[in-house]
C-alpha cells in the first residue's frame, strides 16, 4: 500500500479532492489527528511521485510551452454613428445670386386740366378753365377777364380759338400722358397758332397754363419771361384765384402797367 503523503500526491495530481466521511464508519480504526491536517504539496514532489505523468502546466507558460503573450488591454469601443441612425446635416442648397432688380421709374399719373385759347388784339391768352367747361357770357370768371382786357387797353370781346385743350387726351390707353407729354402737346398747340398769326405777348392765366406752356411755377406770377419759339410771355394767377383772393389784383395791375407798352403800340 501507498503511504499517506504519496497517496495524496497522486490524488492531487489527478485533481481528485480528498474527502473524509461525515460519520464514523463501522469497524473503522479511529482517525489519527495528524492525518487530518492539510499537507503542503510541492510541484517537485508531485513530479517525483508521478514520473510517467506529463508535467503540470506552469502558471507562467502557455499550453505549447512558450511564454504567454503580454495581456492586451482592451480599448474602449468607440460607437461609430450608423447612417440610418445618425441625423444627416441639412445641406443648404446653393442659391443662385439674385439678378439685380431693375429700378423702374415711378409712374407719374397724368395731370388733369382744361385750357382755352383766346385772341385779344395782338395778344394771345391761354386761360385755365377751372370747371373744365367753355366760357359762358355771364360767367363771373369771364366777366373778370373782360374787365382785365379793358384795363389793359385791349378788346374786351376776345376771340375764342378752337376747342378747349383737355388733358389727358385718352381715358384709357398705353400712350404716355405724363407731365412731359402734356407740356409737349400744349407748346406744340401754341406753336401752330402763333405761326398762323404772331402775337406780341402771350398771357398765361392759371397755374396749368404757366406750368405746361411756360415751364415755370407759381413763383413766376406777375412776371414776364421768354418762352423758346413763343416769344414774350406773362404769367398771371387763375381767374378763380383772383376772385377768391382779391388782394392779388393789385399785383396784377402793377405788372400790367409795366407791360402795356408791348401791345398798345401795335394796337394803335
Tab-separated table of C-alpha atoms in Angstrom:
chain	number	residue	atom	x	y	z
A	1	UNK	CA	0.000	0.000	0.000
A	2	UNK	CA	0.990	3.618	-0.574
A	3	UNK	CA	1.900	5.772	2.308
A	4	UNK	CA	-0.416	8.689	3.004
A	5	UNK	CA	1.689	11.534	1.521
A	6	UNK	CA	2.192	9.672	-1.765
A	7	UNK	CA	-1.470	8.792	-1.979
A	8	UNK	CA	-2.473	12.405	-1.509
A	9	UNK	CA	0.093	13.499	-4.086
A	10	UNK	CA	-1.438	11.116	-6.631
A	11	UNK	CA	-4.917	12.353	-5.859
A	12	UNK	CA	-3.836	15.981	-6.183
A	13	UNK	CA	-2.102	15.325	-9.489
A	14	UNK	CA	-5.285	13.708	-10.779
A	15	UNK	CA	-7.278	16.703	-9.434
A	16	UNK	CA	-9.216	14.417	-7.077
A	17	UNK	CA	-10.338	16.163	-3.968
A	18	UNK	CA	-9.688	14.149	-0.859
A	19	UNK	CA	-12.711	13.529	1.189
A	20	UNK	CA	-13.488	12.216	4.604
A	21	UNK	CA	-16.676	10.581	5.787
A	22	UNK	CA	-19.028	12.687	7.853
A	23	UNK	CA	-19.664	9.855	10.289
A	24	UNK	CA	-17.528	7.132	11.710
A	25	UNK	CA	-17.535	4.073	9.580
A	26	UNK	CA	-18.378	0.851	11.313
A	27	UNK	CA	-15.456	-1.294	12.313
A	28	UNK	CA	-13.095	1.517	11.160
A	29	UNK	CA	-9.998	2.321	13.129
A	30	UNK	CA	-10.030	5.672	14.826
A	31	UNK	CA	-8.556	8.516	12.730
A	32	UNK	CA	-5.326	9.974	13.702
A	33	UNK	CA	-5.448	13.780	14.095
A	34	UNK	CA	-2.154	14.378	12.270
A	35	UNK	CA	-3.576	12.730	9.183
A	36	UNK	CA	-6.455	15.176	9.044
A	37	UNK	CA	-4.159	18.259	8.775
A	38	UNK	CA	-3.730	19.587	5.198
A	39	UNK	CA	-0.373	18.788	3.619
A	40	UNK	CA	1.686	21.222	1.547
A	41	UNK	CA	2.365	19.533	-1.752
A	42	UNK	CA	5.081	20.982	-3.978
A	43	UNK	CA	5.409	20.515	-7.689
A	44	UNK	CA	8.789	18.758	-7.489
A	45	UNK	CA	7.342	16.318	-5.050
A	46	UNK	CA	4.414	15.673	-7.382
A	47	UNK	CA	6.829	15.200	-10.259
A	48	UNK	CA	8.736	12.654	-8.256
A	49	UNK	CA	5.516	10.951	-7.270
A	50	UNK	CA	4.217	10.850	-10.873
A	51	UNK	CA	7.222	10.238	-13.136
A	52	UNK	CA	5.056	8.958	-16.023
A	53	UNK	CA	2.501	11.772	-15.853
A	54	UNK	CA	3.111	14.880	-18.014
A	55	UNK	CA	4.406	17.792	-16.043
A	56	UNK	CA	1.830	20.247	-14.946
A	57	UNK	CA	1.471	23.371	-16.982
A	58	UNK	CA	3.315	26.178	-15.323
A	59	UNK	CA	1.383	29.245	-14.490
A	60	UNK	CA	3.900	31.353	-16.429
A	61	UNK	CA	3.853	29.163	-19.590
A	62	UNK	CA	1.248	28.624	-22.203
A	63	UNK	CA	-0.070	25.288	-23.397
A	64	UNK	CA	2.719	24.990	-26.021
A	65	UNK	CA	5.470	25.672	-23.516
A	66	UNK	CA	6.073	29.210	-24.700
A	67	UNK	CA	5.668	32.212	-22.502
A	68	UNK	CA	2.197	33.665	-22.910
A	69	UNK	CA	1.926	36.897	-24.820
A	70	UNK	CA	1.544	40.061	-22.857
A	71	UNK	CA	-2.004	40.677	-21.913
A	72	UNK	CA	-3.508	43.248	-24.207
A	73	UNK	CA	-5.549	45.939	-22.623
A	74	UNK	CA	-8.891	46.156	-24.268
A	75	UNK	CA	-9.576	49.639	-25.601
A	76	UNK	CA	-12.959	51.122	-25.111
A	77	UNK	CA	-15.065	50.693	-28.172
A	78	UNK	CA	-15.993	53.850	-29.992
A	79	UNK	CA	-19.524	53.785	-31.167
A	80	UNK	CA	-19.481	54.835	-34.782
A	81	UNK	CA	-22.651	56.575	-35.923
A	82	UNK	CA	-24.669	54.456	-38.263
A	83	UNK	CA	-26.004	56.052	-41.410
A	84	UNK	CA	-29.543	55.055	-40.528
A	85	UNK	CA	-29.498	56.460	-37.016
A	86	UNK	CA	-27.252	59.492	-37.455
A	87	UNK	CA	-29.045	62.671	-38.307
A	88	UNK	CA	-27.893	63.900	-41.653
A	89	UNK	CA	-26.790	67.525	-41.580
A	90	UNK	CA	-29.030	69.779	-43.520
A	91	UNK	CA	-27.356	70.636	-46.764
A	92	UNK	CA	-28.019	74.264	-47.575
A	93	UNK	CA	-28.929	74.485	-51.219
A	94	UNK	CA	-26.724	76.678	-53.271
A	95	UNK	CA	-28.804	79.692	-54.026
A	96	UNK	CA	-28.268	81.442	-57.270
A	97	UNK	CA	-27.287	85.045	-56.929
A	98	UNK	CA	-30.423	87.125	-57.368
A	99	UNK	CA	-30.483	89.090	-60.516
A	100	UNK	CA	-30.139	92.819	-59.917
A	101	UNK	CA	-33.517	94.412	-59.775
A	102	UNK	CA	-34.189	96.908	-62.477
A	103	UNK	CA	-35.222	100.129	-60.821
A	104	UNK	CA	-38.224	101.334	-62.702
A	105	UNK	CA	-39.027	104.975	-62.865
A	106	UNK	CA	-42.046	105.810	-60.731
A	107	UNK	CA	-45.224	106.060	-62.740
A	108	UNK	CA	-46.439	109.643	-62.576
A	109	UNK	CA	-50.203	109.982	-63.007
A	110	UNK	CA	-51.215	112.233	-65.899
A	111	UNK	CA	-52.082	115.809	-64.949
A	112	UNK	CA	-55.644	116.957	-65.421
A	113	UNK	CA	-56.520	120.393	-66.723
A	114	UNK	CA	-58.530	122.290	-69.313
A	115	UNK	CA	-57.199	125.352	-71.146
A	116	UNK	CA	-58.908	127.782	-73.539
A	117	UNK	CA	-57.010	129.843	-76.091
A	118	UNK	CA	-58.330	133.329	-76.983
A	119	UNK	CA	-57.081	136.262	-79.016
A	120	UNK	CA	-57.490	139.885	-77.977
A	121	UNK	CA	-55.840	142.346	-80.379
A	122	UNK	CA	-52.187	141.408	-80.764
A	123	UNK	CA	-52.143	139.194	-77.626
A	124	UNK	CA	-52.932	135.524	-77.193
A	125	UNK	CA	-54.490	134.409	-73.931
A	126	UNK	CA	-54.186	130.808	-72.666
A	127	UNK	CA	-56.673	130.675	-69.785
A	128	UNK	CA	-57.344	127.908	-67.261
A	129	UNK	CA	-60.939	126.639	-67.222
A	130	UNK	CA	-61.454	125.839	-63.564
A	131	UNK	CA	-64.701	123.943	-64.213
A	132	UNK	CA	-63.460	122.325	-67.435
A	133	UNK	CA	-66.334	123.872	-69.384
A	134	UNK	CA	-66.045	126.610	-72.050
A	135	UNK	CA	-66.696	130.209	-71.054
A	136	UNK	CA	-70.289	131.457	-70.912
A	137	UNK	CA	-71.128	135.093	-71.448
A	138	UNK	CA	-72.403	135.556	-67.875
A	139	UNK	CA	-69.749	133.520	-66.057
A	140	UNK	CA	-68.132	135.570	-63.263
A	141	UNK	CA	-64.681	134.414	-64.360
A	142	UNK	CA	-65.354	135.518	-67.942
A	143	UNK	CA	-66.651	138.916	-66.783
A	144	UNK	CA	-63.444	139.364	-64.763
A	145	UNK	CA	-61.387	138.546	-67.868
A	146	UNK	CA	-63.279	141.203	-69.880
A	147	UNK	CA	-62.531	143.778	-67.146
A	148	UNK	CA	-58.829	142.928	-67.257
A	149	UNK	CA	-58.743	143.330	-71.043
A	150	UNK	CA	-60.412	146.745	-70.845
A	151	UNK	CA	-57.906	147.817	-68.193
A	152	UNK	CA	-55.057	146.652	-70.439
A	153	UNK	CA	-56.389	148.633	-73.406
A	154	UNK	CA	-57.312	145.503	-75.397
A	155	UNK	CA	-60.659	144.497	-76.985
A	156	UNK	CA	-62.949	143.190	-74.233
A	157	UNK	CA	-64.598	140.642	-76.544
A	158	UNK	CA	-61.773	138.150	-77.122
A	159	UNK	CA	-61.957	135.675	-79.988
A	160	UNK	CA	-62.165	132.046	-78.881
A	161	UNK	CA	-59.742	129.902	-80.896
A	162	UNK	CA	-60.700	126.265	-81.285
A	163	UNK	CA	-61.945	123.870	-78.652
A	164	UNK	CA	-60.553	123.765	-75.102
A	165	UNK	CA	-57.343	121.767	-74.656
A	166	UNK	CA	-58.230	118.983	-72.231
A	167	UNK	CA	-55.697	116.658	-70.655
A	168	UNK	CA	-55.359	113.704	-70.549
A	169	UNK	CA	-56.371	113.131	-74.123
A	170	UNK	CA	-57.368	109.474	-73.622
A	171	UNK	CA	-59.204	107.908	-70.713
A	172	UNK	CA	-57.601	104.529	-71.426
A	173	UNK	CA	-54.589	103.510	-73.437
A	174	UNK	CA	-50.880	102.864	-73.300
A	175	UNK	CA	-49.839	106.270	-74.614
A	176	UNK	CA	-47.613	108.331	-72.334
A	177	UNK	CA	-49.731	111.131	-70.851
A	178	UNK	CA	-47.389	112.320	-68.105
A	179	UNK	CA	-46.338	115.922	-67.415
A	180	UNK	CA	-43.670	115.979	-70.137
A	181	UNK	CA	-46.092	114.719	-72.756
A	182	UNK	CA	-48.632	117.323	-71.643
A	183	UNK	CA	-46.006	120.085	-71.930
A	184	UNK	CA	-45.034	118.997	-75.433
A	185	UNK	CA	-48.659	118.918	-76.536
A	186	UNK	CA	-49.559	122.368	-75.147
A	187	UNK	CA	-46.442	124.039	-76.555
A	188	UNK	CA	-46.962	122.383	-79.933
A	189	UNK	CA	-50.531	123.657	-79.978
A	190	UNK	CA	-49.334	127.211	-79.273
A	191	UNK	CA	-46.550	126.998	-81.878
A	192	UNK	CA	-49.123	126.174	-84.538
A	193	UNK	CA	-51.345	129.121	-83.556
A	194	UNK	CA	-48.521	131.645	-83.463
A	195	UNK	CA	-47.368	130.532	-86.908
A	196	UNK	CA	-50.834	131.278	-88.228
A	197	UNK	CA	-50.772	134.768	-86.671
A	198	UNK	CA	-47.947	136.094	-84.485
A	199	UNK	CA	-48.625	137.758	-81.155
A	200	UNK	CA	-46.798	140.474	-79.203
A	201	UNK	CA	-47.389	138.924	-75.762
A	202	UNK	CA	-48.716	135.577	-74.576
A	203	UNK	CA	-50.858	135.768	-71.443
A	204	UNK	CA	-50.668	132.592	-69.402
A	205	UNK	CA	-53.531	132.722	-66.905
A	206	UNK	CA	-53.673	129.993	-64.274
A	207	UNK	CA	-51.157	127.516	-62.898
A	208	UNK	CA	-51.651	124.780	-65.576
A	209	UNK	CA	-51.110	127.374	-68.320
A	210	UNK	CA	-47.818	128.731	-66.930
A	211	UNK	CA	-46.578	125.243	-65.991
A	212	UNK	CA	-47.198	123.415	-69.280
A	213	UNK	CA	-46.758	126.323	-71.710
A	214	UNK	CA	-44.068	128.372	-69.989
A	215	UNK	CA	-42.342	125.691	-67.880
A	216	UNK	CA	-42.470	127.864	-64.757
A	217	UNK	CA	-44.386	127.644	-61.488
A	218	UNK	CA	-46.464	129.794	-59.156
A	219	UNK	CA	-43.361	131.762	-58.085
A	220	UNK	CA	-43.448	133.428	-61.510
A	221	UNK	CA	-46.878	135.050	-61.059
A	222	UNK	CA	-46.956	138.619	-62.483
A	223	UNK	CA	-43.514	138.187	-64.108
A	224	UNK	CA	-42.562	138.427	-67.787
A	225	UNK	CA	-40.244	135.796	-69.275
A	226	UNK	CA	-39.262	134.369	-72.642
A	227	UNK	CA	-40.537	131.039	-73.986
A	228	UNK	CA	-38.465	129.483	-76.746
A	229	UNK	CA	-40.390	129.614	-80.003
A	230	UNK	CA	-43.250	131.635	-78.499
A	231	UNK	CA	-41.585	134.895	-77.538
A	232	UNK	CA	-42.578	137.067	-74.588
A	233	UNK	CA	-44.995	135.573	-72.016
A	234	UNK	CA	-46.696	136.982	-68.929
A	235	UNK	CA	-47.713	134.709	-66.014
A	236	UNK	CA	-50.908	135.560	-64.130
A	237	UNK	CA	-52.904	133.853	-61.343
A	238	UNK	CA	-56.033	131.986	-62.416
A	239	UNK	CA	-59.331	133.822	-62.669
A	240	UNK	CA	-60.887	131.776	-59.872
A	241	UNK	CA	-57.887	132.538	-57.616
A	242	UNK	CA	-58.216	136.278	-58.319
A	243	UNK	CA	-61.882	136.140	-57.317
A	244	UNK	CA	-61.141	134.185	-54.157
A	245	UNK	CA	-58.191	136.423	-53.204
A	246	UNK	CA	-58.976	139.950	-54.445
A	247	UNK	CA	-55.749	141.347	-52.935
A	248	UNK	CA	-53.847	139.722	-55.800
A	249	UNK	CA	-55.456	142.114	-58.291
A	250	UNK	CA	-53.197	144.943	-57.152
A	251	UNK	CA	-50.074	142.982	-58.098
A	252	UNK	CA	-51.636	142.139	-61.475
A	253	UNK	CA	-52.412	145.813	-62.107
A	254	UNK	CA	-48.858	146.960	-61.285
A	255	UNK	CA	-47.343	144.349	-63.621
A	256	UNK	CA	-49.880	145.216	-66.348
A	257	UNK	CA	-48.894	148.904	-66.382
A	258	UNK	CA	-45.245	147.937	-66.990
A	259	UNK	CA	-46.144	145.666	-69.911
A	260	UNK	CA	-48.865	147.740	-71.519
A	261	UNK	CA	-46.462	149.335	-73.958
A	262	UNK	CA	-45.839	145.999	-75.697
A	263	UNK	CA	-49.306	145.675	-77.170
A	264	UNK	CA	-50.718	149.253	-77.081
A	265	UNK	CA	-48.222	150.496	-79.658
A	266	UNK	CA	-49.185	147.673	-82.012
A	267	UNK	CA	-52.919	148.080	-81.485
A	268	UNK	CA	-52.716	151.841	-82.003
